[in-house]
Coordinates of C-alpha atoms in Angstrom, one line a residue:
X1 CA -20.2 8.9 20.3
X2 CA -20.2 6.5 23.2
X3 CA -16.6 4.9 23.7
X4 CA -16.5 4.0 27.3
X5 CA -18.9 1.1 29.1
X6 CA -19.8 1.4 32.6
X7 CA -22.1 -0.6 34.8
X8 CA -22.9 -0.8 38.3
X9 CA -20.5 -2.1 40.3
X10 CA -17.8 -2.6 37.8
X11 CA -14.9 -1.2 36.1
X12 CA -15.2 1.3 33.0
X13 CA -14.3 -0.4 29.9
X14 CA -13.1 0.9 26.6
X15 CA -14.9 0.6 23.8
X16 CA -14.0 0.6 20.1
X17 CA -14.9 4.2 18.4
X18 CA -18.1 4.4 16.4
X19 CA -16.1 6.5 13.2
X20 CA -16.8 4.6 9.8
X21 CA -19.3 5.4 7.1
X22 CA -21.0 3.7 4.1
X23 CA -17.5 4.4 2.4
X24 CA -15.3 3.0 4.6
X25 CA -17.3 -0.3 4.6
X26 CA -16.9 -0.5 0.8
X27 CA -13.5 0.3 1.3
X28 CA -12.6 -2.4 3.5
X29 CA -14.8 -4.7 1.7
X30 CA -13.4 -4.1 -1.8
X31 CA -10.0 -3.5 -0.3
X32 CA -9.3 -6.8 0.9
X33 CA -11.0 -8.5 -2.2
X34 CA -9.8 -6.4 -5.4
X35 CA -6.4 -8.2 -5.3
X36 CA -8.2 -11.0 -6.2
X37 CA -8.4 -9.4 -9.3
X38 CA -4.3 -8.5 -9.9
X39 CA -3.8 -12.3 -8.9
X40 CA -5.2 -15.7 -7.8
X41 CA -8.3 -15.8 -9.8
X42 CA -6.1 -16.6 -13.0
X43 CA -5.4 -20.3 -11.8
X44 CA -9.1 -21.0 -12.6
X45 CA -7.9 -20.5 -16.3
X46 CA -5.4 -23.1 -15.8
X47 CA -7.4 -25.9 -14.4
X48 CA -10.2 -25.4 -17.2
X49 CA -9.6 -22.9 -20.1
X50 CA -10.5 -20.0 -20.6
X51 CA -15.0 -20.5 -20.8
X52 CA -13.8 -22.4 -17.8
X53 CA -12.5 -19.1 -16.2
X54 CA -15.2 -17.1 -17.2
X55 CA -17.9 -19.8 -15.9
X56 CA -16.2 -19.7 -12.7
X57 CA -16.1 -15.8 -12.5
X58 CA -19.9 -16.0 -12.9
X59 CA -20.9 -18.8 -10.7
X60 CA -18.8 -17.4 -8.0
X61 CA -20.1 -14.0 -8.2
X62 CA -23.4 -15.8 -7.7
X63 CA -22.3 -17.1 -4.9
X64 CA -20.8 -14.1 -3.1
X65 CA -24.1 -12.1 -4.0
X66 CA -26.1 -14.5 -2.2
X67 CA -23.4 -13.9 0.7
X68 CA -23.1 -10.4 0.4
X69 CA -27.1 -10.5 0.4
X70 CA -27.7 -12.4 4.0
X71 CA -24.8 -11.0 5.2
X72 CA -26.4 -7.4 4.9
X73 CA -29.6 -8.6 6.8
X74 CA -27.7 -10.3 9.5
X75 CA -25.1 -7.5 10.4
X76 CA -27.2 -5.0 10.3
X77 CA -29.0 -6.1 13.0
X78 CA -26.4 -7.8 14.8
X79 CA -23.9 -4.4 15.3
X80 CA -21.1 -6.3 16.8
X81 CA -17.6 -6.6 16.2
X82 CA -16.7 -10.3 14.8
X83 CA -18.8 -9.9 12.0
X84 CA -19.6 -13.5 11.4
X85 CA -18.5 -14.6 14.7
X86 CA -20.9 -12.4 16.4
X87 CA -24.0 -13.6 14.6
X88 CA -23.1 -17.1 15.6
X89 CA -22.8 -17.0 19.1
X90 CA -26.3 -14.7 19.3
X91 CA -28.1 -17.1 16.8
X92 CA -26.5 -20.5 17.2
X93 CA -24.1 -21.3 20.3
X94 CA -20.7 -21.4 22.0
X95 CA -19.2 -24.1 19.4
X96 CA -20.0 -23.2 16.5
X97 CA -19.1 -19.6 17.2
X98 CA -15.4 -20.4 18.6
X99 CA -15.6 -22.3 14.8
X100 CA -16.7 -19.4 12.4
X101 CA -14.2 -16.6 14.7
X102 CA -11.4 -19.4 13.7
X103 CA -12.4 -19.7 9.9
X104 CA -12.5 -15.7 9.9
X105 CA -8.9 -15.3 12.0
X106 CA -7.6 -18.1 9.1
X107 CA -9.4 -16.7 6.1
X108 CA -8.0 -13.0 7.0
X109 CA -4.8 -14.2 8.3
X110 CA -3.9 -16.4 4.9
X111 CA -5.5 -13.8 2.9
X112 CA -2.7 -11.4 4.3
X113 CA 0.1 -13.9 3.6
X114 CA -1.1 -14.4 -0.1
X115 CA -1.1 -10.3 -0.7
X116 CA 2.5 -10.4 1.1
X117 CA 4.1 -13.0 -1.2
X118 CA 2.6 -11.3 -4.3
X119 CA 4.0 -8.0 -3.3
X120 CA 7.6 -9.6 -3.1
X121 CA 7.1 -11.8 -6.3
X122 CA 5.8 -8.0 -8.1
X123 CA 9.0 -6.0 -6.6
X124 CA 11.1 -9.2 -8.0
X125 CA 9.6 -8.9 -11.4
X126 CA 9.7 -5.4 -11.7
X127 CA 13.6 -5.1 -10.5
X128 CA 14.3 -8.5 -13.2
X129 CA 12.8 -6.0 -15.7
X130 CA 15.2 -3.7 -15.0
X131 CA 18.3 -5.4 -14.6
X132 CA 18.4 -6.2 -11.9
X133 CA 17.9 -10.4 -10.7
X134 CA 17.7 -12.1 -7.9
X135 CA 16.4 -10.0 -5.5
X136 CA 15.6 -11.1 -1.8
X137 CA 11.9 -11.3 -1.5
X138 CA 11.8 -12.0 1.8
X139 CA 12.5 -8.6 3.6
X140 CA 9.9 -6.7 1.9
X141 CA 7.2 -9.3 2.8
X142 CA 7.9 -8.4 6.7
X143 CA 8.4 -4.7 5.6
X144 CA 4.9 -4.7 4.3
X145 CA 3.2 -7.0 6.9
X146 CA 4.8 -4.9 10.0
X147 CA 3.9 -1.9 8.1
X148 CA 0.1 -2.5 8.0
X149 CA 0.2 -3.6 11.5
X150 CA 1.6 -0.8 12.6
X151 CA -1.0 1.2 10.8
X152 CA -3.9 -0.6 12.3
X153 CA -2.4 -0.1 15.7
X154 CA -2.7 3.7 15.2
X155 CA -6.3 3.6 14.9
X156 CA -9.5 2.4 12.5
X157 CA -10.4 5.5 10.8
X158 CA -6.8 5.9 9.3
X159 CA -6.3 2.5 8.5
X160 CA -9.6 2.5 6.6
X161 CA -9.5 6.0 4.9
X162 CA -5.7 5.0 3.3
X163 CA -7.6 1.5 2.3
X164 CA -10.1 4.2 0.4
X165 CA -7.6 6.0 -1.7
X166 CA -5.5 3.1 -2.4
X167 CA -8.3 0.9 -3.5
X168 CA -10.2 3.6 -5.6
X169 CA -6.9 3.7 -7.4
X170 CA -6.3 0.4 -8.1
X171 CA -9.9 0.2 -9.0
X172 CA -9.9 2.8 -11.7
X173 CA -6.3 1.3 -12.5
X174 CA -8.6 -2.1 -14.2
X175 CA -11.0 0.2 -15.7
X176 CA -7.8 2.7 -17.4
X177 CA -5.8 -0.8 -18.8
X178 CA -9.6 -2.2 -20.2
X179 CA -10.7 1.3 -22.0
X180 CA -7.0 1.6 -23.3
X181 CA -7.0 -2.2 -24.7
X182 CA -10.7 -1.1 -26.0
X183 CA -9.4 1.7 -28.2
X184 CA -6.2 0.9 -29.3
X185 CA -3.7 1.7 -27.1
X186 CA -2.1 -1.9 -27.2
X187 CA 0.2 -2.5 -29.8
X188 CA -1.0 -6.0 -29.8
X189 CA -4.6 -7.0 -30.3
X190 CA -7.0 -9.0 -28.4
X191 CA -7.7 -12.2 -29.5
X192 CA -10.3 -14.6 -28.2
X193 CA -9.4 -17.4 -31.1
X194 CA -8.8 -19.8 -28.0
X195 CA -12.6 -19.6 -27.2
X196 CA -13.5 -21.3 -30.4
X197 CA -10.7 -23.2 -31.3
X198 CA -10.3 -24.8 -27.6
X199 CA -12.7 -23.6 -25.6
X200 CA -13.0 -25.7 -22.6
X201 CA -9.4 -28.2 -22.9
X202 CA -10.2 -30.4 -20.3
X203 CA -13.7 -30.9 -20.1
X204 CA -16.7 -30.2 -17.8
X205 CA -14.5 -31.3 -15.0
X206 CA -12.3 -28.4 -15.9
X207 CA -15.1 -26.1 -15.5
X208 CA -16.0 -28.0 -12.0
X209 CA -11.8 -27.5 -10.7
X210 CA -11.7 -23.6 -12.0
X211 CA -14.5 -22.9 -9.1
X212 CA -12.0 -23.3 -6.8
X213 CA -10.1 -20.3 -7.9
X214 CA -12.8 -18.6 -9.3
X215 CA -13.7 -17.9 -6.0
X216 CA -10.5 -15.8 -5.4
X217 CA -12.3 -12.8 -7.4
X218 CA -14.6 -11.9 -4.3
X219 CA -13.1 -13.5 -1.2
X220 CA -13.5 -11.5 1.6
X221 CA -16.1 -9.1 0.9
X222 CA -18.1 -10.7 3.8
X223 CA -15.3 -8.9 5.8
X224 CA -17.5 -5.5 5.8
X225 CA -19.1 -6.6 8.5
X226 CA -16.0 -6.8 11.0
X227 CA -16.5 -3.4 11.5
X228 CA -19.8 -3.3 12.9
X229 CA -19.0 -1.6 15.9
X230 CA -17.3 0.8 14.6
X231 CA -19.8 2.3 12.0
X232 CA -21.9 5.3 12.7
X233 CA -25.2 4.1 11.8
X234 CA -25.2 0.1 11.4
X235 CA -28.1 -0.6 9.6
X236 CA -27.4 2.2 7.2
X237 CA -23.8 1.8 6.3
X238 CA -23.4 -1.7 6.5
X239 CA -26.3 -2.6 3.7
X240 CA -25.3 0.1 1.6
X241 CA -20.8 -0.4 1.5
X242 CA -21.3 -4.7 1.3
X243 CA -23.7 -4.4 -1.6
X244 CA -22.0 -1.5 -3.5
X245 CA -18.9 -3.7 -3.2
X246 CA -20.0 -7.0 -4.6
X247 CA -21.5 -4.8 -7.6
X248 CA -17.9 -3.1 -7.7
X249 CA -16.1 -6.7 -8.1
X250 CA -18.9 -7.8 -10.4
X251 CA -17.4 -5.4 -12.9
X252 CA -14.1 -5.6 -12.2
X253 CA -14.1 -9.2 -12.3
X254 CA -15.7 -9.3 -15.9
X255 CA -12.9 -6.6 -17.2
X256 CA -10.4 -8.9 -15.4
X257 CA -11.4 -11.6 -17.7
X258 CA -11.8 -10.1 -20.8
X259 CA -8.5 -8.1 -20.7
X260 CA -6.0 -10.8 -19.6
X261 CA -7.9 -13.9 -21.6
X262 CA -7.4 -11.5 -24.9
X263 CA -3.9 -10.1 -24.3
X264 CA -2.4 -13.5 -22.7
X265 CA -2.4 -17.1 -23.6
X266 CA -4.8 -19.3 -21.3
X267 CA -1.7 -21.6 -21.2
X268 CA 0.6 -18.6 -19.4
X269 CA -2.2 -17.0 -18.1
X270 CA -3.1 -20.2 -15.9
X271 CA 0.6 -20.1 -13.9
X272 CA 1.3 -16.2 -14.2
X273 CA 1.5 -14.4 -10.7
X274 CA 0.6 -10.6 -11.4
X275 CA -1.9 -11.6 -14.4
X276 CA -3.2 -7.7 -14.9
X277 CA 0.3 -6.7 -14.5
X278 CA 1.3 -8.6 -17.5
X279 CA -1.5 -7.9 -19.5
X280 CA 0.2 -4.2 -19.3
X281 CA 3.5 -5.5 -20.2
X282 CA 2.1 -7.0 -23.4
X283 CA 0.6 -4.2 -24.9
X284 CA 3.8 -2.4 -25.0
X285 CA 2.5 0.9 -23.2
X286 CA 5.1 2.1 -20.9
X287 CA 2.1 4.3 -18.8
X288 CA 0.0 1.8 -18.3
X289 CA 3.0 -1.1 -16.9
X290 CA 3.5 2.0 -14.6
X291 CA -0.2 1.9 -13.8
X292 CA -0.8 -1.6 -13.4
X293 CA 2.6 -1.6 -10.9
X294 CA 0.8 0.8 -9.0
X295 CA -2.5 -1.1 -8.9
X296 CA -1.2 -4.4 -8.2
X297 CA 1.1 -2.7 -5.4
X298 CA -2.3 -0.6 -3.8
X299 CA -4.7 -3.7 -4.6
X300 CA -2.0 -5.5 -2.2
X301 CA -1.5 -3.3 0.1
X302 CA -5.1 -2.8 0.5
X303 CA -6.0 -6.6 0.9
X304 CA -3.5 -6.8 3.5
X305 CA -4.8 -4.2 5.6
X306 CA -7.9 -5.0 6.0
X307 CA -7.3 -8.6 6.3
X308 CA -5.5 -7.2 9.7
X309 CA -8.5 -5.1 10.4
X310 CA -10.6 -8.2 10.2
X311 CA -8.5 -10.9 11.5
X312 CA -7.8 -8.3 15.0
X313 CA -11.2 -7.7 15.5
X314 CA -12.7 -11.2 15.4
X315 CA -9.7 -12.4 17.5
X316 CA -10.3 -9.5 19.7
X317 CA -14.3 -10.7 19.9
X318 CA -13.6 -13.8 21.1
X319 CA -11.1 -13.3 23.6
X320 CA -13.4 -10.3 25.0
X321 CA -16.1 -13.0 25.3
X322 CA -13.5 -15.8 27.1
X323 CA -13.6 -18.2 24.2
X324 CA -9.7 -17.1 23.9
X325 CA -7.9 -16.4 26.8
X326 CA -9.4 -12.8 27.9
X327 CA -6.1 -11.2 27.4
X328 CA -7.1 -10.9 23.7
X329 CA -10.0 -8.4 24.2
X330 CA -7.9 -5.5 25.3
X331 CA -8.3 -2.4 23.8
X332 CA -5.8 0.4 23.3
X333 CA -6.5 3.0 26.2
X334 CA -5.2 5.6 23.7
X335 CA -5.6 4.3 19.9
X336 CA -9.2 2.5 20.9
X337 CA -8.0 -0.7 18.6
X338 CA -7.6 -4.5 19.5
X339 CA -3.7 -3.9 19.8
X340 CA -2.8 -7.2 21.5
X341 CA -4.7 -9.2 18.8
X342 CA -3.2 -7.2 15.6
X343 CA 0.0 -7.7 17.6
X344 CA -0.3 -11.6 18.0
X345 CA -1.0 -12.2 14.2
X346 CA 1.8 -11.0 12.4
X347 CA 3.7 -13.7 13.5
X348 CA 1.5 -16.3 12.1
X349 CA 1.2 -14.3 8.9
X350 CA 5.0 -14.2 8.3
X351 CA 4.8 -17.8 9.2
X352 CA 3.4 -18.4 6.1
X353 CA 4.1 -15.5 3.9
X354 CA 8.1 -16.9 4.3
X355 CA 7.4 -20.6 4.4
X356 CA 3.9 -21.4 1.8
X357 CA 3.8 -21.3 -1.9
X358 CA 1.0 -18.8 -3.1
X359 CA -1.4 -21.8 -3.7
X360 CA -1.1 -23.3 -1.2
X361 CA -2.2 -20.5 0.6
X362 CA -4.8 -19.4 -1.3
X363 CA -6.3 -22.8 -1.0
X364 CA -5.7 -22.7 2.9
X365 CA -7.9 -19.0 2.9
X366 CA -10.3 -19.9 0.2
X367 CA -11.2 -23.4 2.3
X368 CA -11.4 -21.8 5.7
X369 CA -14.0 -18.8 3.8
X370 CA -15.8 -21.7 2.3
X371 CA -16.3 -23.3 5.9
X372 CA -17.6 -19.8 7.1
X373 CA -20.1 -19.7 3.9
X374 CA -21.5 -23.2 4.5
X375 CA -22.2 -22.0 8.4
X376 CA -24.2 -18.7 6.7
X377 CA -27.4 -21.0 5.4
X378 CA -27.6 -22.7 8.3
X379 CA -27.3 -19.2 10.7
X380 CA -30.5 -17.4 8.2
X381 CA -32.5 -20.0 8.4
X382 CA -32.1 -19.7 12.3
X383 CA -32.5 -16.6 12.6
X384 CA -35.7 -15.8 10.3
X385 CA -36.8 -19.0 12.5
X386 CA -36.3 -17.9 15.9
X387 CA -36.7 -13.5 15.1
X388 CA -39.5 -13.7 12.5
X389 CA -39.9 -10.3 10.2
X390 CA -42.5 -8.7 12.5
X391 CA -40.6 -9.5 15.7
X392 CA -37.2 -7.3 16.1
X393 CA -36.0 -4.5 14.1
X394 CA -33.4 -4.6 11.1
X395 CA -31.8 -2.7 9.0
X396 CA -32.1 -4.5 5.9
X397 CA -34.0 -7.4 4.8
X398 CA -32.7 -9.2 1.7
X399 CA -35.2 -10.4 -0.6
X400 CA -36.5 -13.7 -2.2
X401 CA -35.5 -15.8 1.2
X402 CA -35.0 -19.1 1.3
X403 CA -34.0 -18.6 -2.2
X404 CA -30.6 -16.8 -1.5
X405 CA -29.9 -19.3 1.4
X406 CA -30.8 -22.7 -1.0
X407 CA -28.1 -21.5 -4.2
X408 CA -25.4 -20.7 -1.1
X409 CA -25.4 -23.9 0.0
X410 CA -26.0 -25.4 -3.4
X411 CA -22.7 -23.6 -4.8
X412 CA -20.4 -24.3 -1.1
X413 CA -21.2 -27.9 -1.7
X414 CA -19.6 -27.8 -5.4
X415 CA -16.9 -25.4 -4.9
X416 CA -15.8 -28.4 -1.9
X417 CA -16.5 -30.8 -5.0
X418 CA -14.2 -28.4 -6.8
X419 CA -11.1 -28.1 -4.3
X420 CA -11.5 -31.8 -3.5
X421 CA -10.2 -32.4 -7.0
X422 CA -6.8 -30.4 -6.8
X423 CA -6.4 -30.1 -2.9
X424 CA -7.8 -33.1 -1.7
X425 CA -5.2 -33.9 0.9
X426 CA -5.4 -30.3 2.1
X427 CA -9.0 -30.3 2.2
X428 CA -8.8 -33.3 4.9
X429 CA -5.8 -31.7 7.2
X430 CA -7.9 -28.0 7.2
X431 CA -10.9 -30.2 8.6
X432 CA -8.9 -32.3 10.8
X433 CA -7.3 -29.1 12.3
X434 CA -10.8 -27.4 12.8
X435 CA -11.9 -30.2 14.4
X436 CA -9.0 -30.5 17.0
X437 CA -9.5 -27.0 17.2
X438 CA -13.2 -27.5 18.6
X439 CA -12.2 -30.5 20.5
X440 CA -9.7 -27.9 22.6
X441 CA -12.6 -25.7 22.7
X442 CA -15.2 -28.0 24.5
X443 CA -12.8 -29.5 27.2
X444 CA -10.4 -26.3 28.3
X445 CA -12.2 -23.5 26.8
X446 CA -16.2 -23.8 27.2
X447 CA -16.1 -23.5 31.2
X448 CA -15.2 -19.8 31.0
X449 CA -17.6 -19.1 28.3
X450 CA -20.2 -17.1 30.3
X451 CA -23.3 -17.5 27.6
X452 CA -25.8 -15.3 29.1
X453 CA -23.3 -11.9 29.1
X454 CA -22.6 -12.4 25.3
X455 CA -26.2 -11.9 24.7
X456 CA -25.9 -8.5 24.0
X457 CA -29.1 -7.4 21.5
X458 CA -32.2 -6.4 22.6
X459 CA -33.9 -8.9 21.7
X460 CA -36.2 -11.9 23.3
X461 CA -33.4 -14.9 24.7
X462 CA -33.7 -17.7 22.8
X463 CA -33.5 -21.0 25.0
X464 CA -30.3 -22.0 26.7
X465 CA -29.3 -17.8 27.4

């Protein structure tokens, strides 16, 4: 295990540890994405129905397997931390890698506000329940966002083993509540009358505006491959945890769907904030609200953690490389993690986790992932262009290409179709920001960009390296 850099002539420099395994990649991936399970994904109901929903829970799984597919390819032979980032500045260039490290930090960063506001709006519910109203939310959203920071300050492998259990619980916490429905533990019934008698109550339109949330079921599993340089065996583990985890959310998704669209009217079920939560509430079964709590609080907690894991470490990439200032790419002499950058987050998490509704945020992670997925067709074709098959080594090569590449971009271009329709102003001011952002970039950043030292593979220089 190497952890330490040196060259000729310069300082040693610490490196992140190589300590992850297939599981911790599915971990991380499914972590961050299984809350979109417990909440989020139930405002597609809203804007279309429930066939609407269920359309959307398809079309979007589509999408994230074509995702999850060149994502596999592409990490596993680019083993660098960034993930996304890193691909970009190896395949494309400077700019449009300072632009996918941004959409990541965002994505991650509003993905980790969204989990803290729903764990306040649960620990709200729960104490109403009891007795016991209005209580503050706002404390236990910095509780829980300081908490995970703290944890992935300590180190990667225990942040990443506690994302394990937690998020094999809540997982098996969806399959308990839909075998329990199945077989009679819920004193009330399912009932899908609202699939025939109104199955899609605003239209095709209402199918084309659910996409937008629909997505919220697997945002985020691209995230397995921010920890790239910090698994064992690269083109082994990487592969194997992305793929097992978009099959994992495939199932959960569907169960999602099935349970809450049966147990819940599509008219509640389109506003509700913890809509597995209150799927256990209605069948009357005191164990499983307990379990469902528990679920919602892990699937949370879980999403949060790794959205820090993700967030730090393609914040950390790019100030390691200068495209941030280089104070950014320090690494903990003891711990071996990207302190400063886990450290310089929280703050804009709270930011919004105290000041955004849940939507609002949701939209603002969902667009920035969206931005990141669009720059995925462009960055295969690229690579399989400029490192045919025969030419370098990788670890996995996804099949069918450019079929996977032509449904992405197909699908991005619809789900913007799809936001446009509900968050049409929002839309605009994310794309104005990104591009002030990469106006910053090329007149005070791009000078200390050195372009040939980021080339780090093995591989023959393309032109302008």
């Amino acid at each position: 295990m190497v952890d330490t850099k040196i060259t000729s002539g310069q300082p040693e420099r610490l490196q992140l540890l190589r300590v992850l395994g297939p599981a911790h990649i599915w971990a991380l991936g499914v972590g961050i994405v299984l809350v979109g399970e417990y909440m989020g994904w139930n405002f597609a109901i809203g804007k279309g129905g429930m066939i609407a929903g269920l359309i959307a829970c398809w079309v979007a799984g589509l999408l994230y397997t074509c995702v999850a597919m060149i994502d596999s390819e592409v990490t596993s032979t680019v083993a660098a931390a960034g993930g996304q980032y890193a691909q970009a500045k190896h395949i494309v260039g400077p700019l449009m890698a300072f632009n996918v490290g941004l959409f990541l930090v965002m994505a991650y960063t509003m993905l980790e506000a969204a989990n803290a506001i729903t764990i306040g709006f649960l620990l709200d519910t729960v104490a109403g329940m009891q007795g016991h109203t209005g209580l503050h939310q706002q404390p236990f959203i910095v509780l829980c966002v300081m908490f995970l920071a703290w944890l992935n300050y300590r180190g990667v492998l225990a942040t990443l083993t506690f994302n394990l259990v937690i998020t094999a619980i809540a997982f098996m916490a969806i399959i308990a509540l839909f075998l329990s429905v199945q077989f009679g533990v819920s004193s009330v019934p399912l009932d899908f009358s609202a699939v025939t008698t109104d199955p899609m109550p605003y239209g095709w339109i209402g199918i084309l505006a659910s996409l937008h949330f629909g997505l919220w079921y697997y945002l985020g599993i691209e995230g397995t491959c921010q920890a790239a340089e910090e698994v064992r065996s690269p083109a082994r583990s990487l592969p194997y945890g992305t793929m097992a985890g978009i099959m994992t959310l495939l199932i959960a998704a569907t169960m999602t769907w099935y349970v809450c669209s049966g147990l819940i009217p599509w008219e509640y079920l389109g506003q509700a904030g913890t809509p597995l939560f209150d799927a256990a509430r209605v069948t009357g079964n005191r164990g499983l609200m307990v379990l469902l709590f528990i679920g919602t609080m892990f699937s949370t907690l879980a999403s949060a953690n790794g959205c820090i894991n993700d967030a730090s470490r393609a914040w950390f990439s790019m100030g390691r490389d200068r495209y941030l200032p280089i104070w950014f790419g320090a690494v903990h002499p003891v711990y071996r993690t990207p302190y400063r950058s886990i450290i310089f987050l929280v703050p804009i998490a709270l930011i919004f986790a105290l000041g955004a509704p849940l939507d609002q945020v949701v939209t603002f992670s969902i667009l920035s992932g969206l931005l990141g997925y669009t720059f995925m067709t462009f960055n295969m074709v690229m690579f399989r262009r400029k490192w045919p098959l025969d030419t370098i080594k990788r670890g996995y090569v996804h099949p069918m290409h450019p079929l996977p590449t032509i449904v992405l971009l197909i699908l991005c271009a619809t789900a913007y179709v799809a936001v446009f329709l509900g968050y049409g102003t929002q839309l605009i001011a994310m794309v104005s920001f990104y591009i002030i952002a990469s106006l910053w970039f090329h007149f005070r950043r791009y000078r200390f960009v050195r372009r040939g030292d980021q080339f780090t593979m093995p591989w023959p220089r393309p032109e302008g390296y």
